[in-house]
mmCIF file of C-alpha atoms in Angstrom:
data_model
loop_
_atom_site.group_PDB
_atom_site.id
_atom_site.type_symbol
_atom_site.label_atom_id
_atom_site.label_comp_id
_atom_site.label_asym_id
_atom_site.label_seq_id
_atom_site.Cartn_x
_atom_site.Cartn_y
_atom_site.Cartn_z
ATOM 1 C CA MET A 1065 0.000 0.000 0.000
ATOM 2 C CA ARG A 1066 1.235 3.436 -0.692
ATOM 3 C CA THR A 1067 1.884 6.179 1.832
ATOM 4 C CA PHE A 1068 -1.280 8.165 2.266
ATOM 5 C CA LEU A 1069 -1.104 11.853 3.067
ATOM 6 C CA LEU A 1070 -4.031 14.106 3.820
ATOM 7 C CA VAL A 1071 -3.463 17.811 4.419
ATOM 8 C CA ALA A 1072 -5.899 19.785 6.502
ATOM 9 C CA ALA A 1073 -7.251 23.110 5.237
ATOM 10 C CA VAL A 1074 -5.880 25.158 8.119
ATOM 11 C CA GLY A 1075 -2.638 23.372 8.762
ATOM 12 C CA VAL A 1076 -0.438 20.494 7.855
ATOM 13 C CA ALA A 1077 -1.441 17.158 9.211
ATOM 14 C CA LEU A 1078 0.227 13.935 8.162
ATOM 15 C CA ALA A 1079 -1.911 10.835 8.197
ATOM 16 C CA THR A 1080 0.305 8.004 7.053
ATOM 17 C CA SER A 1081 -0.530 4.371 6.437
ATOM 18 C CA HIS A 1082 1.417 1.714 4.566
ATOM 19 C CA ALA A 1083 0.486 -1.285 2.500
ATOM 20 C CA LEU A 1084 1.861 -2.625 -0.843
ATOM 21 C CA THR A 1085 0.069 -0.422 -2.909
ATOM 22 C CA ASN A 1086 7.258 24.089 -38.999
ATOM 23 C CA ASP A 1087 4.646 22.886 -41.396
ATOM 24 C CA THR A 1088 5.718 19.823 -43.303
ATOM 25 C CA ALA A 1089 4.618 18.185 -46.505
ATOM 26 C CA ALA A 1090 1.911 15.573 -46.287
ATOM 27 C CA SER A 1091 4.399 12.729 -46.223
ATOM 28 C CA PRO A 1092 7.918 13.988 -45.388
ATOM 29 C CA PRO A 1093 10.795 11.536 -45.219
ATOM 30 C CA ARG A 1094 11.180 10.036 -41.805
ATOM 31 C CA PRO A 1095 14.353 11.234 -40.057
ATOM 32 C CA GLU A 1096 17.222 8.855 -39.680
ATOM 33 C CA PRO A 1097 18.272 7.943 -36.139
ATOM 34 C CA VAL A 1098 20.360 10.744 -34.702
ATOM 35 C CA ALA A 1099 23.752 10.305 -33.085
ATOM 36 C CA VAL A 1100 23.475 12.373 -29.936
ATOM 37 C CA ALA A 1101 26.578 14.118 -28.629
ATOM 38 C CA PRO A 1102 25.386 16.438 -25.855
ATOM 39 C CA VAL A 1103 27.477 18.008 -23.155
ATOM 40 C CA PRO A 1104 27.896 15.396 -20.405
ATOM 41 C CA PRO A 1105 27.422 16.258 -16.735
ATOM 42 C CA PRO A 1106 30.551 17.741 -15.184
ATOM 43 C CA ALA A 1107 32.763 15.226 -13.428
ATOM 44 C CA ASN A 1108 33.417 17.719 -10.632
ATOM 45 C CA PRO A 1109 30.819 20.484 -10.853
ATOM 46 C CA THR A 1110 31.828 23.816 -9.335
ATOM 47 C CA GLY A 1111 28.630 24.782 -7.609
ATOM 48 C CA LEU A 1112 25.198 23.299 -7.627
ATOM 49 C CA VAL A 1113 23.598 22.207 -10.903
ATOM 50 C CA ALA A 1114 19.895 21.292 -11.117
ATOM 51 C CA HIS A 1115 18.058 19.749 -14.064
ATOM 52 C CA GLU A 1116 14.334 18.979 -14.256
ATOM 53 C CA TRP A 1117 12.093 17.179 -16.697
ATOM 54 C CA GLY A 1118 8.400 16.387 -16.627
ATOM 55 C CA THR A 1119 5.192 16.356 -18.664
ATOM 56 C CA PHE A 1120 1.927 18.236 -19.036
ATOM 57 C CA THR A 1121 -0.714 15.863 -20.464
ATOM 58 C CA SER A 1122 -4.089 17.031 -21.812
ATOM 59 C CA PHE A 1123 -6.958 15.632 -23.883
ATOM 60 C CA SER A 1124 -9.739 16.851 -26.161
ATOM 61 C CA GLY A 1125 -12.329 15.674 -28.624
ATOM 62 C CA SER A 1126 -12.024 16.591 -32.288
ATOM 63 C CA SER A 1127 -13.020 20.201 -31.528
ATOM 64 C CA GLY A 1128 -9.803 20.804 -29.628
ATOM 65 C CA VAL A 1129 -11.619 21.962 -26.508
ATOM 66 C CA PRO A 1130 -9.784 20.419 -23.528
ATOM 67 C CA VAL A 1131 -11.704 18.305 -21.060
ATOM 68 C CA GLY A 1132 -10.788 16.360 -17.945
ATOM 69 C CA PHE A 1133 -9.898 12.717 -18.398
ATOM 70 C CA SER A 1134 -9.051 9.571 -16.487
ATOM 71 C CA PRO A 1135 -5.372 9.512 -15.494
ATOM 72 C CA ASN A 1136 -3.182 6.457 -15.379
ATOM 73 C CA ASN A 1137 -2.799 6.681 -11.654
ATOM 74 C CA GLU A 1138 -1.872 3.108 -10.831
ATOM 75 C CA ASP A 1139 1.718 3.304 -12.041
ATOM 76 C CA LEU A 1140 3.519 4.518 -8.935
ATOM 77 C CA PRO A 1141 5.351 2.478 -6.293
ATOM 78 C CA TYR A 1142 3.694 2.065 -2.928
ATOM 79 C CA PHE A 1143 6.148 4.336 -1.121
ATOM 80 C CA VAL A 1144 5.176 7.500 -3.045
ATOM 81 C CA TYR A 1145 3.098 9.944 -1.005
ATOM 82 C CA HIS A 1146 -0.262 10.843 -2.480
ATOM 83 C CA GLN A 1147 -3.366 12.799 -1.619
ATOM 84 C CA VAL A 1148 -6.467 10.807 -0.829
ATOM 85 C CA ASN A 1149 -10.012 11.517 -1.970
ATOM 86 C CA PRO A 1150 -11.484 14.038 -2.423
ATOM 87 C CA PHE A 1151 -8.082 15.570 -3.217
ATOM 88 C CA SER A 1152 -6.673 12.784 -5.421
ATOM 89 C CA LYS A 1153 -5.569 13.256 -9.034
ATOM 90 C CA GLY A 1154 -8.563 11.382 -10.444
ATOM 91 C CA VAL A 1155 -11.059 13.473 -8.495
ATOM 92 C CA ARG A 1156 -9.276 16.720 -9.359
ATOM 93 C CA LEU A 1157 -9.378 15.891 -13.087
ATOM 94 C CA ALA A 1158 -13.055 15.009 -12.802
ATOM 95 C CA ARG A 1159 -13.848 18.282 -11.019
ATOM 96 C CA GLY A 1160 -12.396 20.946 -13.310
ATOM 97 C CA GLY A 1161 -8.798 19.851 -13.852
ATOM 98 C CA LEU A 1162 -7.604 20.039 -17.459
ATOM 99 C CA VAL A 1163 -3.923 19.062 -17.363
ATOM 100 C CA SER A 1164 -2.248 16.105 -15.707
ATOM 101 C CA MET A 1165 1.215 17.146 -14.552
ATOM 102 C CA GLU A 1166 3.224 13.957 -14.594
ATOM 103 C CA THR A 1167 6.616 12.983 -13.249
ATOM 104 C CA PRO A 1168 8.484 16.193 -12.908
ATOM 105 C CA VAL A 1169 11.760 15.000 -11.450
ATOM 106 C CA VAL A 1170 14.556 17.292 -10.273
ATOM 107 C CA TYR A 1171 18.157 16.048 -10.476
ATOM 108 C CA PHE A 1172 21.146 17.587 -8.685
ATOM 109 C CA TYR A 1173 24.889 17.595 -9.403
ATOM 110 C CA THR A 1174 27.506 18.741 -6.892
ATOM 111 C CA ASP A 1175 30.945 17.660 -5.737
ATOM 112 C CA LYS A 1176 30.312 17.999 -2.007
ATOM 113 C CA ASP A 1177 27.646 17.295 0.557
ATOM 114 C CA THR A 1178 25.121 20.114 0.295
ATOM 115 C CA ARG A 1179 21.956 20.959 2.150
ATOM 116 C CA ALA A 1180 19.362 22.383 -0.196
ATOM 117 C CA SER A 1181 15.844 23.729 0.100
ATOM 118 C CA VAL A 1182 13.551 23.355 -2.911
ATOM 119 C CA THR A 1183 10.135 24.992 -3.225
ATOM 120 C CA VAL A 1184 7.761 24.371 -6.128
ATOM 121 C CA ASP A 1185 4.666 26.541 -6.525
ATOM 122 C CA PHE A 1186 1.666 25.534 -8.623
ATOM 123 C CA PRO A 1187 -0.528 28.675 -8.729
ATOM 124 C CA LYS A 1188 -2.997 27.111 -11.173
ATOM 125 C CA GLY A 1189 -3.094 23.577 -9.917
ATOM 126 C CA TRP A 1190 -2.806 21.031 -7.150
ATOM 127 C CA ILE A 1191 0.111 18.792 -6.200
ATOM 128 C CA THR A 1192 -1.193 15.272 -5.730
ATOM 129 C CA GLU A 1193 1.872 12.995 -5.380
ATOM 130 C CA TRP A 1194 5.480 13.374 -4.276
ATOM 131 C CA TYR A 1195 8.575 11.656 -2.934
ATOM 132 C CA PRO A 1196 10.607 11.815 -0.780
ATOM 133 C CA PHE A 1197 9.204 13.299 2.407
ATOM 134 C CA ALA A 1198 8.372 17.006 2.084
ATOM 135 C CA SER A 1199 9.047 19.502 4.868
ATOM 136 C CA ALA A 1200 6.017 21.537 3.776
ATOM 137 C CA VAL A 1201 3.321 19.524 2.063
ATOM 138 C CA PRO A 1202 0.549 20.842 -0.239
ATOM 139 C CA VAL A 1203 -2.291 22.325 1.801
ATOM 140 C CA ASN A 1204 -5.885 21.817 0.722
ATOM 141 C CA SER A 1205 -8.224 24.674 1.557
ATOM 142 C CA PRO A 1206 -11.585 26.091 0.434
ATOM 143 C CA LYS A 1207 -9.628 28.949 -1.184
ATOM 144 C CA ASN A 1208 -7.672 26.706 -3.561
ATOM 145 C CA ASP A 1209 -10.272 23.982 -4.018
ATOM 146 C CA ARG A 1210 -11.690 25.370 -7.286
ATOM 147 C CA THR A 1211 -8.762 26.973 -9.123
ATOM 148 C CA GLY A 1212 -5.738 25.464 -7.424
ATOM 149 C CA GLY A 1213 -2.817 27.216 -5.833
ATOM 150 C CA GLN A 1214 -0.547 24.917 -3.858
ATOM 151 C CA SER A 1215 3.138 24.561 -3.103
ATOM 152 C CA ILE A 1216 5.555 22.003 -1.716
ATOM 153 C CA ARG A 1217 8.956 22.317 -0.082
ATOM 154 C CA TRP A 1218 11.717 19.821 0.456
ATOM 155 C CA ASP A 1219 14.704 20.342 2.759
ATOM 156 C CA VAL A 1220 17.227 17.747 1.668
ATOM 157 C CA LYS A 1221 20.861 16.765 1.807
ATOM 158 C CA LEU A 1222 22.727 16.026 -1.426
ATOM 159 C CA THR A 1223 25.277 13.270 -0.878
ATOM 160 C CA PRO A 1224 27.570 12.755 -3.906
ATOM 161 C CA SER A 1225 29.839 10.253 -2.136
ATOM 162 C CA ASP A 1226 27.019 7.975 -0.974
ATOM 163 C CA LYS A 1227 25.857 4.843 -2.746
ATOM 164 C CA PRO A 1228 22.527 4.299 -1.009
ATOM 165 C CA LYS A 1229 19.985 1.593 -1.575
ATOM 166 C CA PHE A 1230 16.907 3.210 -3.081
ATOM 167 C CA PRO A 1231 13.410 1.916 -2.355
ATOM 168 C CA ARG A 1232 12.175 -0.601 -4.895
ATOM 169 C CA THR A 1233 9.203 -2.873 -5.352
ATOM 170 C CA PRO A 1234 9.359 -6.348 -6.952
ATOM 171 C CA PRO A 1235 8.674 -6.736 -10.691
ATOM 172 C CA ASP A 1236 5.090 -7.332 -11.739
ATOM 173 C CA ALA A 1237 3.614 -10.649 -12.865
ATOM 174 C CA LYS A 1238 5.166 -10.169 -16.321
ATOM 175 C CA GLY A 1239 8.588 -9.525 -14.815
ATOM 176 C CA GLN A 1240 8.478 -5.816 -15.639
ATOM 177 C CA ASP A 1241 9.863 -3.169 -13.304
ATOM 178 C CA ASN A 1242 7.839 -0.072 -12.518
ATOM 179 C CA PRO A 1243 8.591 2.709 -15.062
ATOM 180 C CA TYR A 1244 9.252 5.022 -12.105
ATOM 181 C CA TYR A 1245 12.672 3.430 -11.620
ATOM 182 C CA ARG A 1246 13.831 4.278 -15.156
ATOM 183 C CA ALA A 1247 14.231 7.910 -14.078
ATOM 184 C CA ARG A 1248 17.123 6.799 -11.837
ATOM 185 C CA GLU A 1249 19.402 5.933 -14.767
ATOM 186 C CA THR A 1250 21.432 9.171 -14.594
ATOM 187 C CA ASP A 1251 24.627 10.493 -12.994
ATOM 188 C CA ALA A 1252 22.729 12.700 -10.536
ATOM 189 C CA VAL A 1253 23.779 12.637 -6.880
ATOM 190 C CA PRO A 1254 21.576 10.983 -4.264
ATOM 191 C CA VAL A 1255 19.004 13.038 -2.407
ATOM 192 C CA GLN A 1256 18.341 12.407 1.273
ATOM 193 C CA ALA A 1257 15.301 13.640 3.163
ATOM 194 C CA GLU A 1258 15.097 13.433 6.925
ATOM 195 C CA VAL A 1259 11.851 12.709 8.681
ATOM 196 C CA THR A 1260 12.093 13.579 12.346
ATOM 197 C CA GLY A 1261 9.669 13.359 15.186
ATOM 198 C CA PRO A 1262 9.076 11.487 18.430
ATOM 199 C CA GLY A 1263 7.531 8.085 18.086
ATOM 200 C CA ASN A 1264 7.933 8.019 14.316
ATOM 201 C CA ARG A 1265 7.718 4.278 13.760
ATOM 202 C CA SER A 1266 5.981 4.243 10.370
ATOM 203 C CA ALA A 1267 9.289 3.987 8.524
ATOM 204 C CA GLU A 1268 10.166 0.696 10.181
ATOM 205 C CA ARG A 1269 8.020 -0.985 7.537
ATOM 206 C CA TYR A 1270 10.400 0.161 4.782
ATOM 207 C CA ASP A 1271 13.523 -1.923 4.204
ATOM 208 C CA GLU A 1272 15.380 1.010 2.646
ATOM 209 C CA HIS A 1273 15.085 3.247 5.677
ATOM 210 C CA ALA A 1274 17.930 3.677 8.155
ATOM 211 C CA LEU A 1275 16.560 4.544 11.554
ATOM 212 C CA GLN A 1276 18.685 6.553 13.963
ATOM 213 C CA GLY A 1277 16.838 7.551 17.071
ATOM 214 C CA GLY A 1278 13.823 9.578 16.012
ATOM 215 C CA THR A 1279 15.046 10.290 12.498
ATOM 216 C CA VAL A 1280 14.083 8.423 9.344
ATOM 217 C CA PHE A 1281 16.145 8.859 6.171
ATOM 218 C CA GLN A 1282 14.429 8.557 2.796
ATOM 219 C CA ARG A 1283 16.778 8.387 -0.188
ATOM 220 C CA GLU A 1284 16.115 8.845 -3.883
ATOM 221 C CA LYS A 1285 17.945 9.880 -7.081
ATOM 222 C CA PHE A 1286 15.690 12.922 -7.549
ATOM 223 C CA LEU A 1287 12.795 14.905 -6.178
ATOM 224 C CA PHE A 1288 9.534 13.654 -7.636
ATOM 225 C CA TYR A 1289 6.086 15.236 -7.782
ATOM 226 C CA ARG A 1290 2.845 15.145 -9.772
ATOM 227 C CA GLY A 1291 -0.338 17.158 -9.932
ATOM 228 C CA VAL A 1292 -3.351 18.505 -11.814
ATOM 229 C CA GLY A 1293 -3.545 21.891 -13.556
ATOM 230 C CA THR A 1294 -6.545 24.128 -14.173
ATOM 231 C CA PHE A 1295 -4.867 26.097 -16.994
ATOM 232 C CA ALA A 1296 -5.552 25.642 -20.722
ATOM 233 C CA PRO A 1297 -3.079 23.348 -22.512
ATOM 234 C CA PRO A 1298 -0.260 25.332 -24.187
ATOM 235 C CA VAL A 1299 -0.758 23.494 -27.505
ATOM 236 C CA VAL A 1300 -3.990 21.952 -28.781
ATOM 237 C CA ILE A 1301 -5.144 20.045 -31.852
ATOM 238 C CA ARG A 1302 -8.341 20.199 -33.844
ATOM 239 C CA ALA A 1303 -9.045 17.045 -35.833
ATOM 240 C CA LEU A 1304 -10.594 17.984 -39.186
ATOM 241 C CA GLY A 1305 -11.540 14.503 -40.390
ATOM 242 C CA GLY A 1306 -9.993 12.331 -43.045
ATOM 243 C CA ASP A 1307 -6.802 12.090 -40.970
ATOM 244 C CA LYS A 1308 -6.262 15.860 -41.262
ATOM 245 C CA VAL A 1309 -5.429 17.908 -38.151
ATOM 246 C CA ARG A 1310 -4.676 21.504 -37.211
ATOM 247 C CA VAL A 1311 -2.085 22.119 -34.483
ATOM 248 C CA VAL A 1312 -2.302 25.453 -32.648
ATOM 249 C CA ASN A 1313 0.351 26.920 -30.339
ATOM 250 C CA ASN A 1314 -1.264 29.020 -27.605
ATOM 251 C CA SER A 1315 1.719 28.907 -25.250
ATOM 252 C CA GLY A 1316 2.923 32.492 -25.720
ATOM 253 C CA GLY A 1317 6.337 31.270 -26.869
ATOM 254 C CA THR A 1318 7.987 29.027 -29.420
ATOM 255 C CA ALA A 1319 7.150 25.365 -28.945
ATOM 256 C CA ALA A 1320 10.136 23.383 -30.194
ATOM 257 C CA GLY A 1321 10.414 19.691 -30.980
ATOM 258 C CA ALA A 1322 6.777 19.239 -31.954
ATOM 259 C CA VAL A 1323 5.958 15.824 -33.351
ATOM 260 C CA LEU A 1324 2.664 14.182 -34.289
ATOM 261 C CA VAL A 1325 2.351 10.559 -33.182
ATOM 262 C CA THR A 1326 -0.033 7.738 -34.106
ATOM 263 C CA ALA A 1327 -0.017 4.496 -32.114
ATOM 264 C CA ARG A 1328 -2.111 1.506 -33.118
ATOM 265 C CA ALA A 1329 -1.948 -2.148 -32.132
ATOM 266 C CA GLY A 1330 1.666 -2.008 -30.983
ATOM 267 C CA LYS A 1331 2.872 -0.005 -33.987
ATOM 268 C CA VAL A 1332 3.851 3.661 -34.113
ATOM 269 C CA GLY A 1333 4.169 6.425 -36.704
ATOM 270 C CA PHE A 1334 5.411 9.984 -36.279
ATOM 271 C CA ARG A 1335 5.717 13.237 -38.228
ATOM 272 C CA PRO A 1336 8.026 16.015 -36.968
ATOM 273 C CA LEU A 1337 6.412 19.451 -37.169
ATOM 274 C CA GLY A 1338 9.472 21.557 -36.339
ATOM 275 C CA GLU A 1339 9.202 24.696 -34.210
ATOM 276 C CA LEU A 1340 5.761 26.211 -33.744
ATOM 277 C CA ALA A 1341 5.921 29.984 -33.329
ATOM 278 C CA THR A 1342 3.690 31.607 -30.749
ATOM 279 C CA GLY A 1343 0.139 31.906 -32.051
ATOM 280 C CA ALA A 1344 0.956 29.790 -35.100
ATOM 281 C CA SER A 1345 -1.123 26.958 -36.460
ATOM 282 C CA THR A 1346 -0.253 24.293 -38.987
ATOM 283 C CA GLU A 1347 -2.312 21.681 -40.815
ATOM 284 C CA THR A 1348 -0.976 18.268 -41.627
ATOM 285 C CA ALA A 1349 -2.000 14.624 -41.873
ATOM 286 C CA LEU A 1350 -1.804 11.964 -39.226
ATOM 287 C CA PRO A 1351 1.165 9.646 -39.781
ATOM 288 C CA GLU A 1352 0.619 5.992 -40.543
ATOM 289 C CA PRO A 1353 1.921 3.653 -37.811
ATOM 290 C CA SER A 1354 4.784 2.291 -39.917
ATOM 291 C CA ALA A 1355 7.861 3.759 -38.239
ATOM 292 C CA LYS A 1356 10.337 2.325 -35.769
ATOM 293 C CA ALA A 1357 9.948 3.190 -32.113
ATOM 294 C CA ASP A 1358 13.740 3.473 -31.845
ATOM 295 C CA ASP A 1359 13.705 6.240 -34.478
ATOM 296 C CA LEU A 1360 11.086 8.178 -32.532
ATOM 297 C CA ALA A 1361 13.045 7.702 -29.327
ATOM 298 C CA ALA A 1362 16.229 8.996 -31.011
ATOM 299 C CA PHE A 1363 14.341 12.027 -32.317
ATOM 300 C CA LEU A 1364 13.023 12.854 -28.856
ATOM 301 C CA VAL A 1365 16.390 12.375 -27.162
ATOM 302 C CA LYS A 1366 17.928 14.779 -29.689
ATOM 303 C CA GLU A 1367 15.275 17.409 -28.963
ATOM 304 C CA LEU A 1368 15.555 16.987 -25.200
ATOM 305 C CA THR A 1369 19.340 17.311 -25.185
ATOM 306 C CA ALA A 1370 19.121 20.356 -27.471
ATOM 307 C CA ALA A 1371 16.881 21.872 -24.797
ATOM 308 C CA GLY A 1372 19.577 21.370 -22.149
ATOM 309 C CA LEU A 1373 19.146 17.930 -20.618
ATOM 310 C CA TYR A 1374 22.141 15.621 -20.287
ATOM 311 C CA GLU A 1375 21.993 12.584 -22.524
ATOM 312 C CA LYS A 1376 21.300 10.150 -19.696
ATOM 313 C CA GLU A 1377 18.517 12.396 -18.408
ATOM 314 C CA ALA A 1378 16.925 12.589 -21.851
ATOM 315 C CA LYS A 1379 17.159 8.826 -22.315
ATOM 316 C CA ALA A 1380 15.729 8.265 -18.841
ATOM 317 C CA MET A 1381 12.755 10.477 -19.667
ATOM 318 C CA VAL A 1382 12.046 8.731 -22.968
ATOM 319 C CA ALA A 1383 12.430 5.321 -21.320
ATOM 320 C CA THR A 1384 10.023 6.350 -18.559
ATOM 321 C CA TRP A 1385 7.348 7.481 -20.990
ATOM 322 C CA SER A 1386 7.912 5.225 -24.020
ATOM 323 C CA ASP A 1387 5.060 2.870 -23.124
ATOM 324 C CA ALA A 1388 2.548 5.723 -22.952
ATOM 325 C CA TRP A 1389 3.917 7.817 -25.816
ATOM 326 C CA PHE A 1390 4.698 5.042 -28.309
ATOM 327 C CA TYR A 1391 2.285 2.214 -27.533
ATOM 328 C CA GLU A 1392 -0.905 3.590 -25.987
ATOM 329 C CA ASP A 1393 -3.399 3.433 -28.857
ATOM 330 C CA GLY A 1394 -4.446 6.855 -30.123
ATOM 331 C CA SER A 1395 -3.189 10.069 -31.695
ATOM 332 C CA ARG A 1396 -1.223 12.763 -29.899
ATOM 333 C CA VAL A 1397 1.169 15.652 -30.332
ATOM 334 C CA LEU A 1398 4.331 15.968 -28.265
ATOM 335 C CA TYR A 1399 6.185 19.269 -27.915
ATOM 336 C CA LEU A 1400 8.545 21.163 -25.641
ATOM 337 C CA VAL A 1401 6.799 23.669 -23.414
ATOM 338 C CA PRO A 1402 8.568 27.054 -23.719
ATOM 339 C CA ARG A 1403 10.801 27.644 -20.698
ATOM 340 C CA ALA A 1404 9.089 30.942 -19.860
ATOM 341 C CA LYS A 1405 5.742 29.129 -19.800
ATOM 342 C CA THR A 1406 7.125 26.447 -17.520
ATOM 343 C CA ASP A 1407 8.422 29.081 -15.094
ATOM 344 C CA GLU A 1408 5.051 30.841 -15.185
ATOM 345 C CA LEU A 1409 3.014 27.743 -14.523
ATOM 346 C CA LEU A 1410 5.430 26.046 -12.149
ATOM 347 C CA PRO A 1411 7.781 28.474 -10.347
ATOM 348 C CA ILE A 1412 10.679 26.815 -8.553
ATOM 349 C CA THR A 1413 13.061 28.221 -5.943
ATOM 350 C CA ILE A 1414 16.257 26.415 -4.964
ATOM 351 C CA SER A 1415 18.579 27.475 -2.169
ATOM 352 C CA PRO A 1416 21.524 27.669 -2.530
ATOM 353 C CA LYS A 1417 20.889 29.082 -5.984
ATOM 354 C CA PRO A 1418 22.187 26.713 -8.687
ATOM 355 C CA VAL A 1419 24.853 27.916 -11.083
ATOM 356 C CA GLU A 1420 22.706 26.185 -13.724
ATOM 357 C CA LEU A 1421 19.010 25.371 -13.702
ATOM 358 C CA VAL A 1422 17.583 23.509 -16.713
ATOM 359 C CA ARG A 1423 13.855 22.813 -16.918
ATOM 360 C CA VAL A 1424 12.405 20.797 -19.817
ATOM 361 C CA LEU A 1425 8.723 19.933 -19.755
ATOM 362 C CA VAL A 1426 7.146 17.960 -22.573
ATOM 363 C CA GLY A 1427 3.572 18.735 -23.457
ATOM 364 C CA ARG A 1428 1.411 15.846 -24.616
ATOM 365 C CA HIS A 1429 -2.045 16.417 -26.083
ATOM 366 C CA ASP A 1430 -4.160 13.390 -26.982
ATOM 367 C CA PHE A 1431 -7.292 13.820 -29.077
ATOM 368 C CA LEU A 1432 -10.156 12.059 -30.822
ATOM 369 C CA THR A 1433 -10.840 12.221 -34.543
ATOM 370 C CA PRO A 1434 -14.361 12.835 -35.906
ATOM 371 C CA GLU A 1435 -14.365 9.220 -37.066
ATOM 372 C CA GLN A 1436 -13.634 7.976 -33.552
ATOM 373 C CA GLU A 1437 -16.389 10.153 -32.158
ATOM 374 C CA ALA A 1438 -18.832 8.754 -34.724
ATOM 375 C CA THR A 1439 -17.901 5.215 -33.692
ATOM 376 C CA ALA A 1440 -18.406 6.102 -30.033
ATOM 377 C CA GLU A 1441 -21.833 7.577 -30.810
ATOM 378 C CA LYS A 1442 -22.882 4.469 -32.725
ATOM 379 C CA GLN A 1443 -21.810 2.127 -29.945
ATOM 380 C CA LEU A 1444 -23.435 4.285 -27.292
ATOM 381 C CA LYS A 1445 -26.741 3.990 -29.167
ATOM 382 C CA ARG A 1446 -26.357 0.197 -29.036
ATOM 383 C CA LEU A 1447 -25.712 0.330 -25.304
ATOM 384 C CA ARG A 1448 -28.745 2.532 -24.706
ATOM 385 C CA ALA A 1449 -30.954 0.199 -26.752
ATOM 386 C CA ALA A 1450 -29.668 -2.814 -24.846
ATOM 387 C CA GLU A 1451 -30.227 -1.003 -21.562
ATOM 388 C CA ALA A 1452 -33.822 -0.215 -22.511
ATOM 389 C CA GLU A 1453 -34.435 -3.864 -23.405
ATOM 390 C CA LEU A 1454 -32.852 -4.983 -20.139
ATOM 391 C CA ASN A 1455 -34.997 -2.593 -18.120
ATOM 392 C CA ALA A 1456 -38.164 -3.829 -19.874
ATOM 393 C CA ALA A 1457 -37.258 -7.466 -19.116
ATOM 394 C CA ASN A 1458 -36.618 -6.651 -15.454
ATOM 395 C CA THR A 1459 -39.985 -4.926 -15.210
ATOM 396 C CA GLU A 1460 -41.776 -8.065 -16.403
ATOM 397 C CA LEU A 1461 -39.753 -10.366 -14.141
ATOM 398 C CA ASN A 1462 -40.496 -8.163 -11.136
ATOM 399 C CA LYS A 1463 -44.192 -8.880 -11.633
ATOM 400 C CA LEU A 1464 -43.454 -12.376 -10.306
ATOM 401 C CA GLY A 1465 -42.821 -10.841 -6.915
ATOM 402 C CA ARG A 1466 -41.039 -12.961 -4.338
ATOM 403 C CA PHE A 1467 -41.068 -15.954 -6.673
ATOM 404 C CA ARG A 1468 -38.918 -14.177 -9.299
ATOM 405 C CA ALA A 1469 -35.692 -15.907 -8.296
ATOM 406 C CA GLN A 1470 -37.222 -19.369 -8.482
ATOM 407 C CA ALA A 1471 -38.911 -18.602 -11.808
ATOM 408 C CA GLN A 1472 -35.571 -17.450 -13.211
ATOM 409 C CA ASP A 1473 -33.886 -20.641 -11.996
ATOM 410 C CA ILE A 1474 -36.512 -22.818 -13.687
ATOM 411 C CA ALA A 1475 -36.306 -20.780 -16.918
ATOM 412 C CA ASN A 1476 -32.512 -20.890 -16.851
ATOM 413 C CA ALA A 1477 -32.510 -24.671 -16.471
ATOM 414 C CA LYS A 1478 -34.843 -25.057 -19.450
ATOM 415 C CA LEU A 1479 -32.791 -22.689 -21.606
ATOM 416 C CA THR A 1480 -29.575 -24.526 -20.692
ATOM 417 C CA ALA A 1481 -31.085 -27.911 -21.530
ATOM 418 C CA ALA A 1482 -32.405 -26.631 -24.850
ATOM 419 C CA ARG A 1483 -28.982 -25.202 -25.751
ATOM 420 C CA GLU A 1484 -27.232 -28.440 -24.898
ATOM 421 C CA ALA A 1485 -29.753 -30.475 -26.913
ATOM 422 C CA ALA A 1486 -29.236 -28.271 -29.930
ATOM 423 C CA ALA A 1487 -25.455 -28.435 -29.689
ATOM 424 C CA PRO A 1488 -23.765 -30.878 -32.135
ATOM 425 C CA HIS A 1489 -22.801 -34.158 -30.460
ATOM 426 C CA LYS A 1490 -19.172 -35.226 -30.537
#
């Protein structure tokens, strides 16, 4: 079971429980895999360096008007803190949320032990998950319940010489590790959070914790958080029908690295769109799912490193999200959120101030085509007709009163016998 955290409206109260829980031609040539040669992380950084990546995910019908959607919220290890209902991600998205902020992770590089304080503000959203332990957790209040407006603060120790054991859950039934762990495949230094307090025994249930007196140490390769935004997606798509789409950049800045993706039955296709200037729109066709996932991954790594991430960070991000980006059936556009927009939507303060702070958020907008909507309408009509027939049958059966169950048993036996008699004999 995961670590549950509920924050009171007028204060911070921890309630913790644990259990294992550029417009292009219609069909441009697909780019060749790119040999990436980014600047590697410094072997001995002079000063603190911080790098962050994450995603803003949104969804719309063919009109391009964003709507809330069901998040994939079962993909986190049990030890991650999360808000419980009615403040969970699913509820927030169902009650006015438009953007799922997913896996921002903050990496640090330093050559000496350093104590750092990190504050993330989310003026138009709510923070719903995080790890490790936060010194100041997101506070839910009537004031921020409708439009958002939360923050979180970590006070941590960066320990470049340590080689700690990070928390980990066993592989699933298919032998697959949780995608969360892929974000650890970098050269970032370990992060250590200290949980202090008398009688703090909850951590004894975690193998990775080292208990010294009243202090619990939680260790990770990064700071992790998630949330739900109430702001309009920076880039949206209107599906025009016949596999034609219009991509519109409303971010207020240049959206680089835009690429249109189609995933269907385990296959993927993609069409790079180039940079989208602020206020620009471009029309193009959906790509056929006939490309190689490795080519798309190479394209994304190239764009992410060009935006400032180290190569291992970029590869860790693509590895973390490849299942959802490449193989979840549907159509979507991926793009780099302009840095100024990221800082506006998600201000971050780090003390001591880093000599370098890189922030790369990928926007992902999934959408329906008019053809998909027509299919959904047709099937919904079938369901409604079946429901009406079911209701009519129940009305007649209810007329049998308290003998309904027995009448159904007798009828079921006769129907079963008739089916067996009509079946061909072997």
